[in-house]
Structures are given as C-alpha cells and as structure tokens.
Tab-separated table of C-alpha atoms and ligand atoms in Angstrom:
chain	number	residue	atom	x	y	z
A	1	MET	CA	66.953	-70.999	-0.510
A	2	ASN	CA	64.320	-68.299	-0.250
A	3	ARG	CA	65.850	-65.425	1.691
A	4	SER	CA	62.788	-63.208	1.714
A	5	SER	CA	59.727	-63.988	3.776
A	6	THR	CA	56.606	-62.330	5.186
A	7	HIS	CA	55.168	-62.665	8.678
A	8	ALA	CA	52.247	-61.347	10.709
A	9	ALA	CA	54.181	-59.235	13.230
A	10	LEU	CA	53.924	-56.790	16.118
A	11	VAL	CA	56.696	-54.247	16.817
A	12	LEU	CA	57.745	-54.600	20.466
A	13	ALA	CA	60.774	-52.317	20.687
A	14	VAL	CA	62.989	-50.140	18.510
A	15	ARG	CA	66.422	-48.768	19.342
A	16	PRO	CA	69.081	-46.764	17.480
A	17	TYR	CA	71.559	-48.923	15.599
A	18	GLY	CA	74.649	-47.455	13.969
A	19	GLU	CA	74.608	-43.914	12.628
A	20	SER	CA	71.113	-43.569	11.240
A	21	ASN	CA	69.614	-47.048	11.356
A	22	ARG	CA	67.552	-48.847	13.951
A	23	GLU	CA	67.183	-52.325	15.303
A	24	ALA	CA	63.663	-53.561	15.966
A	25	VAL	CA	62.312	-56.514	17.947
A	26	PHE	CA	59.128	-58.109	16.627
A	27	LEU	CA	56.760	-60.749	17.887
A	28	THR	CA	55.723	-62.852	14.891
A	29	GLU	CA	52.948	-65.381	14.692
A	30	ASP	CA	55.025	-68.109	13.040
A	31	ALA	CA	58.632	-67.474	14.148
A	32	GLY	CA	58.415	-66.023	17.665
A	33	LEU	CA	60.741	-63.126	18.466
A	34	VAL	CA	62.646	-61.706	15.504
A	35	ARG	CA	65.326	-58.981	15.564
A	36	ALA	CA	66.071	-57.094	12.370
A	37	THR	CA	67.710	-53.915	11.107
A	38	VAL	CA	65.559	-51.063	9.810
A	39	PHE	CA	67.494	-48.844	7.410
A	40	GLY	CA	66.697	-45.184	6.900
A	41	GLY	CA	67.025	-41.819	8.600
A	42	PRO	CA	64.359	-39.817	10.437
A	43	LYS	CA	62.412	-39.046	7.250
A	44	SER	CA	62.231	-42.628	6.036
A	45	LYS	CA	58.726	-44.039	5.560
A	46	LEU	CA	59.802	-47.468	6.714
A	47	ARG	CA	61.049	-46.005	9.968
A	48	ALA	CA	57.623	-44.436	10.578
A	49	TYR	CA	55.942	-47.785	9.891
A	50	VAL	CA	58.236	-49.813	12.137
A	51	ALA	CA	57.394	-48.076	15.429
A	52	PRO	CA	56.489	-49.664	18.768
A	53	PHE	CA	53.079	-51.357	18.992
A	54	HIS	CA	52.285	-51.128	15.285
A	55	SER	CA	51.234	-54.475	13.897
A	56	GLY	CA	50.838	-55.749	10.370
A	57	GLU	CA	52.647	-57.704	7.686
A	58	MET	CA	56.427	-57.682	7.910
A	59	PHE	CA	58.628	-58.252	4.851
A	60	ILE	CA	62.088	-59.424	5.815
A	61	TYR	CA	65.309	-60.378	4.077
A	62	HIS	CA	67.593	-62.903	5.771
A	63	ASP	CA	71.196	-63.621	4.853
A	64	PRO	CA	71.860	-67.018	6.490
A	65	VAL	CA	75.620	-66.845	5.852
A	66	LYS	CA	76.080	-63.582	7.715
A	67	ASN	CA	73.057	-64.328	9.927
A	68	TYR	CA	71.771	-60.899	9.111
A	69	ARG	CA	68.169	-59.720	8.833
A	70	LYS	CA	66.740	-56.511	7.438
A	71	ILE	CA	63.199	-55.234	7.065
A	72	THR	CA	62.301	-54.499	3.465
A	73	ASP	CA	58.711	-53.339	4.095
A	74	PHE	CA	56.034	-53.231	6.783
A	75	ALA	CA	52.330	-52.968	5.929
A	76	VAL	CA	50.716	-51.586	9.092
A	77	ASP	CA	47.194	-52.782	9.884
A	78	ALA	CA	46.941	-51.262	13.396
A	79	TRP	CA	48.713	-48.024	14.420
A	80	ARG	CA	47.313	-47.567	17.946
A	81	PRO	CA	48.062	-43.811	18.134
A	82	GLY	CA	46.310	-43.570	21.518
A	83	LEU	CA	49.210	-45.404	23.167
A	84	ARG	CA	51.359	-42.312	22.653
A	85	GLU	CA	48.765	-39.925	24.065
A	86	SER	CA	49.288	-40.615	27.758
A	87	LEU	CA	52.123	-41.639	29.996
A	88	GLU	CA	50.058	-44.393	31.660
A	89	ARG	CA	49.233	-45.980	28.322
A	90	SER	CA	52.832	-45.903	27.105
A	91	TYR	CA	54.096	-47.330	30.410
A	92	ALA	CA	51.494	-50.103	30.221
A	93	ALA	CA	52.374	-50.940	26.613
A	94	ALA	CA	56.097	-50.937	27.480
A	95	ALA	CA	55.437	-53.335	30.376
A	96	ILE	CA	53.688	-55.699	27.977
A	97	ALA	CA	56.509	-55.510	25.413
A	98	GLU	CA	59.167	-56.147	28.046
A	99	THR	CA	57.214	-59.117	29.430
A	100	VAL	CA	56.904	-60.678	25.972
A	101	ILE	CA	60.625	-60.233	25.259
A	102	ALA	CA	61.595	-61.638	28.684
A	103	GLY	CA	59.214	-64.571	28.131
A	104	PHE	CA	60.771	-65.425	24.734
A	105	GLY	CA	57.641	-64.420	22.858
A	106	GLY	CA	55.442	-66.966	24.637
A	107	GLY	CA	57.642	-70.055	24.630
A	108	GLY	CA	56.292	-71.437	21.356
A	109	SER	CA	52.621	-70.449	21.765
A	110	TRP	CA	53.169	-67.613	19.293
A	111	PRO	CA	49.704	-67.297	17.712
A	112	GLU	CA	48.151	-67.179	21.208
A	113	ALA	CA	50.806	-64.713	22.388
A	114	MET	CA	50.139	-62.507	19.373
A	115	ALA	CA	46.361	-62.617	19.897
A	116	LEU	CA	46.747	-61.717	23.587
A	117	CYS	CA	49.119	-58.817	22.831
A	118	ARG	CA	46.996	-57.380	20.032
A	119	ASP	CA	43.819	-57.660	22.073
A	120	THR	CA	45.426	-55.996	25.124
A	121	LEU	CA	47.103	-53.188	23.142
A	122	ASP	CA	43.833	-52.431	21.295
A	123	ALA	CA	42.089	-52.051	24.658
A	124	LEU	CA	44.920	-49.918	26.096
A	125	ASP	CA	44.686	-47.578	23.097
A	126	GLY	CA	41.588	-46.008	24.683
A	127	ALA	CA	42.033	-46.863	28.374
A	128	ASP	CA	42.044	-44.431	31.313
A	129	GLU	CA	44.592	-44.597	34.139
A	130	THR	CA	42.834	-47.350	36.123
A	131	GLY	CA	42.109	-49.216	32.895
A	132	CYS	CA	45.803	-49.180	32.016
A	133	ARG	CA	46.689	-50.712	35.352
A	134	SER	CA	43.949	-53.340	35.278
A	135	SER	CA	44.769	-54.247	31.641
A	136	VAL	CA	48.392	-54.982	32.535
A	137	VAL	CA	47.359	-57.039	35.590
A	138	ARG	CA	45.003	-59.045	33.373
A	139	PHE	CA	47.729	-59.380	30.741
A	140	LEU	CA	50.312	-60.658	33.252
A	141	TRP	CA	47.869	-63.248	34.570
A	142	LYS	CA	46.982	-64.401	31.047
A	143	TRP	CA	50.701	-64.465	30.170
A	144	THR	CA	51.448	-66.863	33.040
A	145	GLU	CA	48.591	-69.032	31.721
A	146	LEU	CA	50.185	-68.983	28.280
A	147	LEU	CA	53.535	-70.068	29.721
A	148	GLY	CA	51.752	-72.905	31.535
A	149	ALA	CA	52.498	-71.393	34.940
A	150	ALA	CA	49.111	-69.970	35.946
A	151	PRO	CA	48.253	-70.409	39.619
A	152	ASP	CA	45.059	-72.325	40.393
A	153	LEU	CA	42.846	-69.893	42.298
A	154	GLU	CA	40.243	-72.475	43.262
A	155	CYS	CA	42.116	-75.187	45.151
A	156	CYS	CA	44.241	-74.942	48.337
A	157	ILE	CA	47.753	-76.309	47.744
A	158	ASP	CA	48.044	-77.553	51.363
A	159	CYS	CA	44.763	-79.397	51.993
A	160	ALA	CA	43.255	-79.581	48.467
A	161	CYS	CA	39.979	-78.007	49.637
A	162	PHE	CA	38.028	-75.611	47.423
A	163	PRO	CA	37.603	-72.422	49.458
A	164	PRO	CA	34.157	-70.844	48.916
A	165	PRO	CA	34.090	-67.593	46.890
A	166	ASP	CA	33.601	-65.441	50.018
A	167	GLU	CA	36.687	-66.780	51.818
A	168	VAL	CA	39.934	-64.808	52.101
A	169	VAL	CA	42.835	-66.885	50.734
A	170	TRP	CA	46.595	-66.276	50.401
A	171	TYR	CA	48.633	-66.602	47.259
A	172	SER	CA	51.987	-68.190	48.083
A	173	ARG	CA	54.845	-66.752	46.005
A	174	SER	CA	57.150	-69.697	46.608
A	175	ASP	CA	54.574	-72.394	45.823
A	176	GLY	CA	52.658	-70.555	43.120
A	177	GLY	CA	49.217	-71.429	44.446
A	178	ILE	CA	46.584	-70.421	46.984
A	179	VAL	CA	46.324	-71.429	50.621
A	180	CYS	CA	42.901	-71.519	52.319
A	181	GLY	CA	41.958	-69.637	55.507
A	182	ARG	CA	42.415	-72.741	57.699
A	183	CYS	CA	45.886	-73.619	56.364
A	184	ALA	CA	47.168	-70.027	56.206
A	185	PRO	CA	48.015	-69.655	59.942
A	186	ARG	CA	50.557	-72.479	59.594
A	187	ARG	CA	52.421	-70.588	56.900
A	188	ASP	CA	54.783	-67.643	56.645
A	189	ARG	CA	52.682	-64.583	55.817
A	190	ALA	CA	55.677	-62.660	54.482
A	191	GLY	CA	55.863	-64.887	51.407
A	192	SER	CA	52.158	-64.565	50.691
A	193	VAL	CA	49.763	-62.114	49.062
A	194	GLU	CA	46.294	-61.754	50.569
A	195	LEU	CA	43.525	-62.349	48.047
A	196	GLY	CA	40.107	-61.288	49.276
A	197	PRO	CA	36.861	-62.473	47.667
A	198	GLY	CA	36.782	-59.333	45.483
A	199	ALA	CA	40.277	-59.887	44.071
A	200	ARG	CA	39.620	-63.542	43.217
A	201	ALA	CA	36.260	-62.732	41.635
A	202	TRP	CA	37.812	-59.900	39.624
A	203	LEU	CA	40.690	-62.066	38.323
A	204	ARG	CA	38.229	-64.803	37.345
A	205	ALA	CA	35.992	-62.303	35.512
A	206	VAL	CA	38.679	-60.374	33.599
A	207	THR	CA	40.670	-63.421	32.511
A	208	GLY	CA	37.470	-64.978	31.157
A	209	ALA	CA	36.658	-61.881	29.068
A	210	ASP	CA	38.393	-60.180	26.141
A	211	ALA	CA	40.525	-57.143	26.993
A	212	LYS	CA	37.972	-54.480	25.990
A	213	THR	CA	35.132	-56.163	27.875
A	214	ALA	CA	37.461	-56.581	30.867
A	215	LEU	CA	37.927	-52.780	30.959
A	216	ARG	CA	34.236	-52.456	31.832
A	217	ILE	CA	34.545	-54.867	34.776
A	218	GLY	CA	35.179	-52.403	37.560
A	219	ALA	CA	37.299	-53.133	40.602
A	220	ALA	CA	37.589	-51.255	43.868
A	221	SER	CA	41.116	-50.202	44.749
A	222	LEU	CA	41.767	-52.920	47.361
A	223	PRO	CA	40.837	-55.932	45.176
A	224	LEU	CA	42.754	-54.451	42.245
A	225	ARG	CA	45.840	-53.910	44.409
A	226	GLN	CA	45.680	-57.494	45.725
A	227	ALA	CA	45.182	-58.880	42.214
A	228	LYS	CA	48.108	-56.782	40.990
A	229	GLU	CA	50.453	-58.085	43.712
A	230	ALA	CA	49.466	-61.700	42.979
A	231	ALA	CA	49.811	-61.189	39.201
A	232	LEU	CA	53.243	-59.584	39.584
A	233	ALA	CA	54.410	-62.446	41.811
A	234	ALA	CA	53.058	-65.111	39.448
A	235	ALA	CA	54.520	-63.394	36.372
A	236	ALA	CA	57.915	-62.961	38.072
A	237	GLU	CA	57.962	-66.723	38.754
A	238	ALA	CA	56.938	-67.512	35.169
A	239	VAL	CA	59.379	-65.085	33.516
A	240	GLY	CA	62.181	-65.692	36.013
A	241	THR	CA	62.585	-62.072	37.152
A	242	ARG	CA	60.629	-59.030	38.281
A	243	LEU	CA	60.834	-56.573	35.394
A	244	LYS	CA	61.596	-52.883	35.885
A	245	THR	CA	58.676	-51.651	33.778
A	246	TRP	CA	56.222	-53.415	36.130
A	247	ASN	CA	57.254	-50.951	38.839
A	248	LEU	CA	55.752	-48.146	36.763
A	249	LEU	CA	52.277	-49.549	37.388
A	250	GLY	CA	50.860	-47.117	39.903
A	251	GLY	CA	48.049	-47.501	42.385
A	252	ASN	CA	49.769	-48.772	45.498
B	1	ZN	ZN1	43.890	-75.537	53.001
C-alpha cells in the first residue's frame, strides 16, 4: 500500500500541537478535508509553508494502522500575503475557512469548493474594507449553492409568481426562499429578511461573476446589508449553525 500521496491543497487552519509541532486542516481537491501533523519548531521551513490560506501541492504520509498523517512537504503556489495586512482581510479569510470546515469541505463537491475558495481568497488579498464584506457575502451565497441549498431569488414560495425586479420581496429564514409583496402580509415578518430590488440585483450580479470582477460591482450600504442578512441566514441553514466568525463582518 502506498502510504505517501500528493494533493492540490489549501491550508484552512493551523493550531499548536504538542510541544513544538502543529496540526493543520487542509481542503484538498480529491480528498476533501484532511488533518495532518506538521513537525518542526518556529524556524522550520515547512512550518512557514504550511500557513493559513497558502495553497499548493501537499505531500503527505499516512500510516493506516495508527491512522496518523504527517506533512512531508508543501510546495506553495499562492502565498496571499495581503491577507495578513489588514484586520478586515484576515477576519474575512477566517470566516471563509470556518465555513468550509463547518460545511465538511463542500460535501463532496471538492474541486468546486477549492475553486471557489481560491478565487475568493485571491480577490480578498487586495480588497478594501467594503470589498472584504461583500466578498464574504458573495462567498456564503455561492457556498449554499455548492451545498445544494441556495434559495431561489426569482420565484415566490407561496404563490409561485415571479416578482418583477423592482419589487421588494422577503427572504424567509424558515422556508429558505422568497415571498412576494402580495404574500408577505400574511406571513410573520420577524422570520424574514427584506430584500429590496438593489439587494436582489446585487446578489444576482456578484454570484454570476468571478470574485475579482464582483469586487468592482458596487453596492450601496442598504442593499449590501440586506444581502448580507439573507446570505447569513441561508448559510446558517445550509451549514446547520451560525458561525462566530460571521459576526466579525462589520457594516450593520
Ligand atoms: Zn407570492
């Protein structure tokens, strides 16, 4: 049995493990989430390579008897140093990593999950404060799509009508879909998020574009806030919980 293998991988999280070693969590393209030990003290090269949000080719050794995995090398192809240059960027990247871990790496759609993460992190590497927020909102919406739980923004779940683009609709947290302006009065507003025409148009535009292009699609603060609330609600349904790192997204 071949105990060594290589994988296209992204480092999601690293934590201390034992006296001078670390344990890292990776998203891989062909094996989903992988946890492995990284040996070496603060001056080790490998430790510098295996740092959050680096991606590249991971070389891993697996002992199936002890069910033990260690990283033997990591050839970094993207370092993304900009993610460490501002608090907003590191919060945004951490929110993405936590979402991926909570969503089991994308539930089997690993190549798509990897492409979405890499694309989003590359955009975040140079994003300003608003860009960080909008990138995470876009990411959360795309992540619910990946998990097969994306809300349909075009069709009312109560009457099956297609509200015109200029109509205000409500996103229902409990039903995971939108309710049109005529059906909304019959529903409990507390469980709903208002989505104005701007928020729906913005979500449609950014989810149809790559992450860097999406950064150039501006949004006023109200539509972005509405889109954020709907994305957080949809992602919480898809992942099964509202993650702590999402609360660090500012702009309320
Ligand atoms: Zn309706």
